Amino acid sequence: MTATLVLVLVIALAYLATHVLYDWVAKRYKIVSGAEYLVLGYLLGPQVSGIFDQQVLQGFAPLTTLTLGWVGVLVGMQFHLPQLIKVPGQSWRIAFGESLLTLALVAGVMTWLFSAFYALPTRVALGPGIALGAIAASVTPAGVQAMASLMRSKGAVLHQLELATNVNNLVAISAFGLLLCFLRPPVFATFRTPTVTEWAVIAVGIGIVGGALFHLFLGNEKNPDRLVISVAGAVILASGTAAYLRLSPILSAMIVGFILVNTSGNRERVENVVKHAERPLYFVLLVFAGAMWQPPRQPVWFIPVLVFLGWRAMAKIGAARLVTRWNGAMPMLGPHWGRALMGQGALAIALSLDYVEHAEPRFGYIVFSAAALSVLLTEFAALRLVSSVTEPLLEPLKRIPIAGRYLREELRPSAELPPPDGSSATTDEQPVVRGSSD
């Protein structure tokens, strides 16, 4: 069986999993995952079967770059300014405080570990340390999205989790993009080599140009086929240019997504185009990432991986609890809502895969191994972790006769919910948000 045929079969399985199995499994068993494709890719790669050898993987590098860019675009499209200005300042403080504190805690400990345990200079240890910190901040939105689809109204906790997920991913991509500007090799030319700050401006500028060109030529296009082609063209332009300059394609593509969602006259159509292609591309990314995965051969190099897995869990939960207490939101969110931010998925894999392309092999595959194992261990439980946080906070309201009857119906899968009072489902979610907050 040729590698091309295997790839076609993988894409077909990804399409089937996206449109048939994914939603059913999420509603039936509270499982949202595609991490099994990571294992499949490892089995197909040169480390095991050799169906995907290094030459084949290099041949599909443009597809990998497109997928990395697509992940960034999807993150950028979550920041629609007219909606964001309605979010209370307290929610922003909690989201940014938790994400930045998680990044700092994990990056600091991992930098110290690389420096002390392996006798590396601090400047060298900062690279993998900050990379792991950025990866630790990233969160998969799959669990929150699946939980929201099971409920008619989101409530204060789910609104905060949605915002925290988006902010965590924004912080992760921004920190990682700046790291690659710092790690970029010098340019040997007659003109002056750009500084780290100038490379960061260039990376952002690539995204601005890509988003502006899309808006200029096809900003109000309504034809779905043309939208797919134009969005893919904008992503390829931004991510390809950034990858050629050895910058982060995810950062540049995130800027493209932010511009598209805030300037396009048909924002909802563009969002649908991006979202419909996201999960199949994610599955394909997992296959290629698994095929490229080369776990450290020396057992001593697994120590940073194990430390990362344990320390990230403690940092996420501890940072969420601290910033919640500092902002006086403990009655609304509870002390354990950080558990819902444990799940990792596409962005963690994308960041680690991008880091492999820029770092020394020994550090690159340690970082990638940490991200891959974190995805394997947490993505399956992402929806259950979100459910374990949201349902206990709604228990007090269930004791109230009217609110309790409403919430018991609300927590059932949406496909089984009867319309209230014989009419269509209500769109007024704010009373439930206030009630759950109290």
CSV table of C-alpha atoms in Angstrom, one decimal:
chain,number,residue,atom,x,y,z
A,1,MET,CA,0.0,0.0,0.0
A,2,THR,CA,1.5,3.3,-1.1
A,3,ALA,CA,1.8,6.3,1.2
A,4,THR,CA,-0.5,8.3,-1.0
A,5,LEU,CA,-3.3,5.7,-0.7
A,6,VAL,CA,-2.8,5.6,3.0
A,7,LEU,CA,-3.1,9.4,3.2
A,8,VAL,CA,-6.4,9.2,1.2
A,9,LEU,CA,-7.7,6.6,3.6
A,10,VAL,CA,-6.7,8.7,6.6
A,11,ILE,CA,-8.5,11.8,5.2
A,12,ALA,CA,-11.6,9.7,4.5
A,13,LEU,CA,-11.5,8.5,8.1
A,14,ALA,CA,-11.1,12.0,9.3
A,15,TYR,CA,-14.1,13.2,7.3
A,16,LEU,CA,-16.2,10.3,8.6
A,17,ALA,CA,-15.1,10.9,12.2
A,18,THR,CA,-15.9,14.6,11.9
A,19,HIS,CA,-19.4,14.3,10.3
A,20,VAL,CA,-20.7,11.1,11.8
A,21,LEU,CA,-18.9,9.9,14.9
A,22,TYR,CA,-17.6,13.0,16.7
A,23,ASP,CA,-20.9,14.6,17.8
A,24,TRP,CA,-22.5,11.2,18.6
A,25,VAL,CA,-19.6,10.1,20.8
A,26,ALA,CA,-19.5,13.5,22.6
A,27,LYS,CA,-23.2,13.3,23.5
A,28,ARG,CA,-23.3,9.6,24.3
A,29,TYR,CA,-20.1,9.1,26.3
A,30,LYS,CA,-18.9,12.7,27.0
A,31,ILE,CA,-15.7,12.1,25.0
A,32,VAL,CA,-14.2,14.5,22.6
A,33,SER,CA,-10.9,13.4,21.0
A,34,GLY,CA,-8.9,12.9,17.9
A,35,ALA,CA,-5.8,11.9,19.8
A,36,GLU,CA,-6.0,8.4,18.5
A,37,TYR,CA,-4.9,9.7,15.1
A,38,LEU,CA,-1.6,10.7,16.8
A,39,VAL,CA,-1.0,7.0,17.7
A,40,LEU,CA,-2.1,6.0,14.1
A,41,GLY,CA,0.5,8.4,12.6
A,42,TYR,CA,3.2,7.0,14.9
A,43,LEU,CA,2.4,3.5,13.7
A,44,LEU,CA,2.5,4.6,10.1
A,45,GLY,CA,5.7,6.6,10.5
A,46,PRO,CA,9.4,5.6,10.1
A,47,GLN,CA,9.7,4.7,13.7
A,48,VAL,CA,7.4,1.6,13.3
A,49,SER,CA,6.0,0.5,9.9
A,50,GLY,CA,7.9,3.0,7.7
A,51,ILE,CA,4.8,3.6,5.4
A,52,PHE,CA,5.4,7.3,5.8
A,53,ASP,CA,9.2,7.7,5.5
A,54,GLN,CA,11.1,11.0,5.8
A,55,GLN,CA,10.8,11.7,2.1
A,56,VAL,CA,7.0,11.4,2.1
A,57,LEU,CA,6.7,13.6,5.2
A,58,GLN,CA,8.9,16.3,3.6
A,59,GLY,CA,6.7,16.1,0.5
A,60,PHE,CA,3.6,16.9,2.5
A,61,ALA,CA,5.2,19.8,4.4
A,62,PRO,CA,3.1,22.4,2.6
A,63,LEU,CA,-0.1,20.6,3.9
A,64,THR,CA,1.4,20.7,7.4
A,65,THR,CA,2.1,24.4,7.1
A,66,LEU,CA,-1.5,25.1,5.9
A,67,THR,CA,-2.9,23.1,8.9
A,68,LEU,CA,-0.7,25.1,11.3
A,69,GLY,CA,-2.0,28.3,9.8
A,70,TRP,CA,-5.6,27.1,9.9
A,71,VAL,CA,-5.2,26.4,13.6
A,72,GLY,CA,-4.0,30.0,14.1
A,73,VAL,CA,-6.9,31.5,12.0
A,74,LEU,CA,-9.4,29.7,14.1
A,75,VAL,CA,-8.0,31.1,17.3
A,76,GLY,CA,-7.9,34.6,15.8
A,77,MET,CA,-11.6,34.4,14.8
A,78,GLN,CA,-12.7,34.0,18.4
A,79,PHE,CA,-11.9,37.7,19.0
A,80,HIS,CA,-14.9,39.5,17.5
A,81,LEU,CA,-14.6,43.0,18.9
A,82,PRO,CA,-18.3,43.9,19.1
A,83,GLN,CA,-18.8,40.9,21.3
A,84,LEU,CA,-15.7,41.3,23.4
A,85,ILE,CA,-16.5,44.8,24.5
A,86,LYS,CA,-19.6,43.4,26.3
A,87,VAL,CA,-17.5,41.1,28.5
A,88,PRO,CA,-17.1,42.4,32.1
A,89,GLY,CA,-13.6,43.6,33.1
A,90,GLN,CA,-13.5,41.0,36.0
A,91,SER,CA,-13.8,38.2,33.4
A,92,TRP,CA,-10.9,39.6,31.4
A,93,ARG,CA,-8.7,39.9,34.6
A,94,ILE,CA,-9.4,36.3,35.6
A,95,ALA,CA,-8.7,35.0,32.1
A,96,PHE,CA,-5.5,36.9,31.5
A,97,GLY,CA,-4.3,36.4,35.1
A,98,GLU,CA,-4.8,32.6,34.9
A,99,SER,CA,-3.1,32.2,31.5
A,100,LEU,CA,-0.1,34.5,32.2
A,101,LEU,CA,0.4,32.9,35.6
A,102,THR,CA,0.3,29.4,34.1
A,103,LEU,CA,2.8,30.4,31.4
A,104,ALA,CA,5.2,32.0,34.0
A,105,LEU,CA,5.0,29.1,36.4
A,106,VAL,CA,5.6,26.3,33.8
A,107,ALA,CA,8.2,28.3,31.9
A,108,GLY,CA,10.1,29.2,35.0
A,109,VAL,CA,10.2,25.6,36.4
A,110,MET,CA,11.1,24.0,33.1
A,111,THR,CA,13.8,26.5,32.4
A,112,TRP,CA,15.3,25.8,35.8
A,113,LEU,CA,15.0,22.1,35.2
A,114,PHE,CA,16.8,22.2,31.9
A,115,SER,CA,19.5,24.5,33.3
A,116,ALA,CA,20.2,22.6,36.5
A,117,PHE,CA,19.6,19.0,35.5
A,118,TYR,CA,21.4,19.2,32.2
A,119,ALA,CA,24.0,21.9,33.1
A,120,LEU,CA,22.8,24.2,30.3
A,121,PRO,CA,23.3,28.0,30.2
A,122,THR,CA,20.2,29.9,31.1
A,123,ARG,CA,20.0,31.4,27.7
A,124,VAL,CA,19.9,28.0,26.1
A,125,ALA,CA,17.4,26.5,28.6
A,126,LEU,CA,15.0,29.4,28.1
A,127,GLY,CA,14.1,28.1,24.6
A,128,PRO,CA,12.5,24.8,25.6
A,129,GLY,CA,11.4,26.3,28.9
A,130,ILE,CA,9.3,29.1,27.3
A,131,ALA,CA,8.1,26.7,24.6
A,132,LEU,CA,6.7,24.3,27.2
A,133,GLY,CA,5.2,27.3,29.1
A,134,ALA,CA,3.4,28.4,26.0
A,135,ILE,CA,2.2,24.9,25.3
A,136,ALA,CA,1.0,24.5,28.9
A,137,ALA,CA,-1.1,27.6,28.5
A,138,SER,CA,-2.9,26.3,25.4
A,139,VAL,CA,-6.4,24.7,25.9
A,140,THR,CA,-8.6,22.8,23.6
A,141,PRO,CA,-12.0,24.4,23.1
A,142,ALA,CA,-13.6,21.0,22.3
A,143,GLY,CA,-14.8,20.3,25.8
A,144,VAL,CA,-16.4,23.7,26.4
A,145,GLN,CA,-18.0,23.7,22.9
A,146,ALA,CA,-19.4,20.2,23.4
A,147,MET,CA,-20.8,21.1,26.8
A,148,ALA,CA,-22.4,24.2,25.4
A,149,SER,CA,-24.1,22.2,22.7
A,150,LEU,CA,-25.6,19.9,25.4
A,151,MET,CA,-27.2,22.9,27.2
A,152,ARG,CA,-29.7,25.5,26.1
A,153,SER,CA,-28.0,28.3,28.0
A,154,LYS,CA,-24.4,28.5,29.0
A,155,GLY,CA,-24.4,30.2,32.4
A,156,ALA,CA,-21.6,32.2,34.0
A,157,VAL,CA,-19.2,29.4,34.3
A,158,LEU,CA,-19.3,28.3,30.6
A,159,HIS,CA,-19.0,31.9,29.5
A,160,GLN,CA,-15.9,32.3,31.7
A,161,LEU,CA,-14.5,29.0,30.4
A,162,GLU,CA,-15.0,30.1,26.8
A,163,LEU,CA,-13.3,33.4,27.4
A,164,ALA,CA,-10.4,31.7,29.4
A,165,THR,CA,-9.9,29.2,26.6
A,166,ASN,CA,-9.6,31.9,23.9
A,167,VAL,CA,-7.3,34.1,26.1
A,168,ASN,CA,-5.1,31.1,27.0
A,169,ASN,CA,-4.7,30.3,23.3
A,170,LEU,CA,-4.0,33.9,22.5
A,171,VAL,CA,-1.3,34.1,25.2
A,172,ALA,CA,0.2,30.8,24.1
A,173,ILE,CA,0.5,31.8,20.4
A,174,SER,CA,1.9,35.3,21.2
A,175,ALA,CA,4.5,33.9,23.6
A,176,PHE,CA,5.5,31.2,21.2
A,177,GLY,CA,5.7,33.6,18.2
A,178,LEU,CA,8.0,35.9,20.2
A,179,LEU,CA,10.1,32.9,21.2
A,180,LEU,CA,10.7,31.9,17.5
A,181,CYS,CA,11.7,35.5,16.8
A,182,PHE,CA,14.3,35.2,19.5
A,183,LEU,CA,15.5,31.8,18.3
A,184,ARG,CA,15.6,32.8,14.6
A,185,PRO,CA,19.1,32.3,13.2
A,186,PRO,CA,20.9,35.5,12.1
A,187,VAL,CA,20.8,36.6,8.4
A,188,PHE,CA,24.1,36.9,6.7
A,189,ALA,CA,23.7,39.7,4.3
A,190,THR,CA,25.1,43.1,3.5
A,191,PHE,CA,22.3,44.9,5.3
A,192,ARG,CA,21.7,45.0,9.0
A,193,THR,CA,20.2,41.9,10.6
A,194,PRO,CA,16.7,42.7,12.0
A,195,THR,CA,16.4,42.6,15.8
A,196,VAL,CA,14.0,40.4,17.7
A,197,THR,CA,11.5,43.2,18.0
A,198,GLU,CA,11.7,43.9,14.2
A,199,TRP,CA,11.1,40.2,13.5
A,200,ALA,CA,8.0,40.3,15.7
A,201,VAL,CA,6.7,43.3,13.8
A,202,ILE,CA,7.4,41.4,10.5
A,203,ALA,CA,5.5,38.4,11.7
A,204,VAL,CA,2.5,40.6,12.7
A,205,GLY,CA,2.8,42.5,9.4
A,206,ILE,CA,2.6,39.3,7.4
A,207,GLY,CA,-0.8,38.6,9.1
A,208,ILE,CA,-2.0,42.1,8.5
A,209,VAL,CA,-1.2,42.0,4.8
A,210,GLY,CA,-2.8,38.6,4.4
A,211,GLY,CA,-6.0,39.7,6.1
A,212,ALA,CA,-6.1,43.0,4.2
A,213,LEU,CA,-5.7,41.3,0.8
A,214,PHE,CA,-8.6,38.9,1.6
A,215,HIS,CA,-10.8,41.8,2.7
A,216,LEU,CA,-9.8,43.8,-0.4
A,217,PHE,CA,-10.7,41.2,-3.0
A,218,LEU,CA,-13.3,38.9,-1.4
A,219,GLY,CA,-14.4,40.5,1.8
A,220,ASN,CA,-18.1,40.4,0.8
A,221,GLU,CA,-18.1,37.2,-1.2
A,222,LYS,CA,-21.0,34.9,-0.4
A,223,ASN,CA,-20.3,32.0,-2.7
A,224,PRO,CA,-19.1,29.1,-0.5
A,225,ASP,CA,-16.7,27.7,-3.0
A,226,ARG,CA,-15.0,31.0,-3.5
A,227,LEU,CA,-14.9,31.6,0.2
A,228,VAL,CA,-13.1,28.3,0.8
A,229,ILE,CA,-10.5,29.1,-1.9
A,230,SER,CA,-10.0,32.7,-0.8
A,231,VAL,CA,-9.7,31.8,2.9
A,232,ALA,CA,-7.2,29.0,2.0
A,233,GLY,CA,-5.3,31.5,-0.1
A,234,ALA,CA,-5.0,34.0,2.7
A,235,VAL,CA,-3.9,31.3,5.1
A,236,ILE,CA,-1.3,29.9,2.6
A,237,LEU,CA,0.0,33.4,1.9
A,238,ALA,CA,0.5,34.3,5.6
A,239,SER,CA,1.6,30.9,7.0
A,240,GLY,CA,3.8,30.1,4.0
A,241,THR,CA,5.6,33.5,4.1
A,242,ALA,CA,6.1,33.2,7.8
A,243,ALA,CA,7.5,29.7,7.5
A,244,TYR,CA,9.8,30.8,4.7
A,245,LEU,CA,11.2,33.5,7.0
A,246,ARG,CA,11.5,31.0,9.8
A,247,LEU,CA,8.9,32.8,11.9
A,248,SER,CA,5.7,31.4,13.5
A,249,PRO,CA,3.0,30.7,10.8
A,250,ILE,CA,0.5,30.2,13.7
A,251,LEU,CA,1.1,33.8,14.9
A,252,SER,CA,0.7,35.4,11.4
A,253,ALA,CA,-2.3,33.3,10.7
A,254,MET,CA,-4.0,34.3,14.0
A,255,ILE,CA,-3.7,37.9,12.9
A,256,VAL,CA,-5.4,37.0,9.6
A,257,GLY,CA,-8.2,35.3,11.5
A,258,PHE,CA,-8.7,38.4,13.7
A,259,ILE,CA,-8.9,40.7,10.7
A,260,LEU,CA,-11.3,38.4,8.8
A,261,VAL,CA,-13.8,38.2,11.7
A,262,ASN,CA,-13.7,41.9,12.3
A,263,THR,CA,-13.8,43.3,8.8
A,264,SER,CA,-15.7,40.8,6.6
A,265,GLY,CA,-19.2,41.7,5.7
A,266,ASN,CA,-20.2,38.0,5.9
A,267,ARG,CA,-18.5,37.0,9.1
A,268,GLU,CA,-20.7,34.1,9.8
A,269,ARG,CA,-20.1,32.5,6.4
A,270,VAL,CA,-16.4,32.9,6.8
A,271,GLU,CA,-16.5,31.3,10.3
A,272,ASN,CA,-18.5,28.4,9.0
A,273,VAL,CA,-15.9,27.8,6.3
A,274,VAL,CA,-13.0,27.8,8.8
A,275,LYS,CA,-14.8,25.6,11.4
A,276,HIS,CA,-16.0,23.0,8.9
A,277,ALA,CA,-12.5,22.4,7.7
A,278,GLU,CA,-10.8,22.6,11.1
A,279,ARG,CA,-11.4,19.1,12.5
A,280,PRO,CA,-10.5,17.1,9.4
A,281,LEU,CA,-7.3,19.2,9.1
A,282,TYR,CA,-6.6,18.6,12.8
A,283,PHE,CA,-6.9,14.8,12.3
A,284,VAL,CA,-4.5,15.0,9.3
A,285,LEU,CA,-2.1,17.1,11.4
A,286,LEU,CA,-2.2,14.5,14.2
A,287,VAL,CA,-1.3,11.8,11.7
A,288,PHE,CA,1.7,13.7,10.3
A,289,ALA,CA,2.7,14.8,13.8
A,290,GLY,CA,2.6,11.2,15.0
A,291,ALA,CA,4.6,10.1,12.0
A,292,MET,CA,7.3,12.7,12.8
A,293,TRP,CA,7.4,11.8,16.5
A,294,GLN,CA,10.8,10.6,17.6
A,295,PRO,CA,10.6,10.0,21.4
A,296,PRO,CA,13.8,10.5,23.3
A,297,ARG,CA,15.9,7.3,23.2
A,298,GLN,CA,17.6,7.9,26.6
A,299,PRO,CA,15.3,7.4,29.6
A,300,VAL,CA,16.9,10.5,31.4
A,301,TRP,CA,15.3,12.7,28.8
A,302,PHE,CA,11.8,11.7,29.8
A,303,ILE,CA,12.3,13.4,33.1
A,304,PRO,CA,11.3,16.9,31.7
A,305,VAL,CA,8.3,15.3,30.0
A,306,LEU,CA,7.0,13.8,33.3
A,307,VAL,CA,7.7,17.0,35.2
A,308,PHE,CA,5.8,19.0,32.6
A,309,LEU,CA,2.8,16.8,32.8
A,310,GLY,CA,2.5,17.0,36.6
A,311,TRP,CA,3.5,20.6,37.0
A,312,ARG,CA,1.2,21.8,34.3
A,313,ALA,CA,-1.8,20.3,36.0
A,314,MET,CA,-0.9,21.9,39.3
A,315,ALA,CA,-0.1,25.2,37.7
A,316,LYS,CA,-3.5,25.3,35.8
A,317,ILE,CA,-5.6,24.5,38.8
A,318,GLY,CA,-3.5,26.7,41.2
A,319,ALA,CA,-3.4,29.7,38.9
A,320,ALA,CA,-7.1,29.6,38.3
A,321,ARG,CA,-7.8,29.4,42.0
A,322,LEU,CA,-5.5,32.3,42.9
A,323,VAL,CA,-6.8,34.7,40.3
A,324,THR,CA,-10.4,33.8,41.2
A,325,ARG,CA,-9.8,34.5,44.8
A,326,TRP,CA,-8.0,37.8,44.0
A,327,ASN,CA,-10.9,39.0,41.9
A,328,GLY,CA,-13.6,37.9,44.4
A,329,ALA,CA,-15.2,35.5,42.0
A,330,MET,CA,-15.0,32.3,44.1
A,331,PRO,CA,-18.8,32.1,44.8
A,332,MET,CA,-19.5,32.3,41.0
A,333,LEU,CA,-16.8,30.0,39.6
A,334,GLY,CA,-15.8,27.8,42.6
A,335,PRO,CA,-12.3,26.8,43.6
A,336,HIS,CA,-11.8,24.0,41.0
A,337,TRP,CA,-12.9,25.5,37.7
A,338,GLY,CA,-9.3,25.4,36.5
A,339,ARG,CA,-9.8,21.6,36.0
A,340,ALA,CA,-11.9,22.4,32.9
A,341,LEU,CA,-8.8,24.1,31.3
A,342,MET,CA,-6.8,20.9,31.5
A,343,GLY,CA,-7.7,19.5,28.1
A,344,GLN,CA,-5.2,20.0,25.2
A,345,GLY,CA,-5.6,19.4,21.5
A,346,ALA,CA,-4.8,21.0,18.1
A,347,LEU,CA,-2.9,24.1,19.3
A,348,ALA,CA,-0.6,22.1,21.6
A,349,ILE,CA,0.4,19.8,18.8
A,350,ALA,CA,0.8,22.7,16.3
A,351,LEU,CA,3.0,24.7,18.6
A,352,SER,CA,5.2,21.7,19.4
A,353,LEU,CA,5.4,20.7,15.8
A,354,ASP,CA,6.4,24.2,14.9
A,355,TYR,CA,9.1,24.2,17.6
A,356,VAL,CA,10.6,21.0,16.2
A,357,GLU,CA,11.3,22.8,13.0
A,358,HIS,CA,13.3,25.6,14.7
A,359,ALA,CA,15.0,24.0,17.7
A,360,GLU,CA,17.8,21.6,18.3
A,361,PRO,CA,16.6,18.0,17.8
A,362,ARG,CA,17.2,16.9,21.3
A,363,PHE,CA,15.1,19.8,22.7
A,364,GLY,CA,12.6,19.8,19.9
A,365,TYR,CA,11.5,16.1,20.4
A,366,ILE,CA,11.4,16.5,24.2
A,367,VAL,CA,9.0,19.4,23.8
A,368,PHE,CA,7.0,17.5,21.2
A,369,SER,CA,6.9,14.4,23.4
A,370,ALA,CA,5.6,16.4,26.3
A,371,ALA,CA,2.8,18.0,24.2
A,372,ALA,CA,1.9,14.7,22.5
A,373,LEU,CA,1.6,12.8,25.8
A,374,SER,CA,-0.4,15.7,27.3
A,375,VAL,CA,-2.9,15.6,24.4
A,376,LEU,CA,-3.2,11.8,24.7
A,377,LEU,CA,-3.8,12.0,28.5
A,378,THR,CA,-6.2,15.0,28.6
A,379,GLU,CA,-8.2,15.4,25.4
A,380,PHE,CA,-10.3,12.3,26.0
A,381,ALA,CA,-11.4,13.7,29.4
A,382,ALA,CA,-11.9,17.3,28.2
A,383,LEU,CA,-15.7,17.2,28.2
A,384,ARG,CA,-15.9,15.3,31.5
A,385,LEU,CA,-13.6,17.8,33.1
A,386,VAL,CA,-15.9,20.7,32.0
A,387,SER,CA,-18.9,18.8,33.1
A,388,SER,CA,-17.4,18.1,36.5
A,389,VAL,CA,-17.0,21.9,37.0
A,390,THR,CA,-20.3,23.2,35.7
A,391,GLU,CA,-22.7,20.7,37.2
A,392,PRO,CA,-21.8,21.1,40.9
A,393,LEU,CA,-22.2,24.9,40.6
A,394,LEU,CA,-25.8,24.4,39.4
A,395,GLU,CA,-26.8,22.0,42.2
A,396,PRO,CA,-28.0,24.7,44.6
A,397,LEU,CA,-30.4,26.0,42.0
A,398,LYS,CA,-31.9,22.6,41.5
A,399,ARG,CA,-33.3,22.7,45.0
A,400,ILE,CA,-35.5,25.7,44.0
A,401,PRO,CA,-38.7,24.2,42.5
A,402,ILE,CA,-39.0,26.4,39.3
A,403,ALA,CA,-35.2,26.8,38.6
A,404,GLY,CA,-34.6,23.2,39.5
A,405,ARG,CA,-37.1,21.9,37.0
A,406,TYR,CA,-35.7,24.2,34.3
A,407,LEU,CA,-32.1,23.2,34.9
A,408,ARG,CA,-32.8,19.5,35.0
A,409,GLU,CA,-34.3,19.8,31.6
A,410,GLU,CA,-31.4,22.1,30.5
A,411,LEU,CA,-28.7,19.6,31.3
A,412,ARG,CA,-30.2,17.0,29.1
A,413,PRO,CA,-28.9,16.6,25.6
A,414,SER,CA,-30.4,19.3,23.3
A,415,ALA,CA,-31.8,16.7,21.0
A,416,GLU,CA,-34.1,15.4,23.7
A,417,LEU,CA,-35.2,18.8,25.1
A,418,PRO,CA,-38.9,19.6,24.6
A,419,PRO,CA,-39.6,23.3,23.7
A,420,PRO,CA,-40.6,25.2,26.9
A,421,ASP,CA,-44.4,25.9,27.0
A,422,GLY,CA,-44.8,24.4,23.6
A,423,SER,CA,-43.0,27.2,21.8
A,424,SER,CA,-39.5,27.5,20.3
A,425,ALA,CA,-36.4,27.4,22.6
A,426,THR,CA,-35.8,30.7,24.3
A,427,THR,CA,-32.8,32.8,23.4
A,428,ASP,CA,-32.8,34.8,26.6
A,429,GLU,CA,-29.9,33.3,28.5
A,430,GLN,CA,-29.1,36.2,30.8
A,431,PRO,CA,-31.4,35.3,33.7
A,432,VAL,CA,-29.8,31.9,34.0
A,433,VAL,CA,-26.4,33.4,34.0
A,434,ARG,CA,-27.3,35.7,36.9
A,435,GLY,CA,-28.9,32.9,38.8
A,436,SER,CA,-25.9,30.6,38.5
A,437,SER,CA,-23.7,33.5,39.5
A,438,ASP,CA,-25.5,33.9,42.8
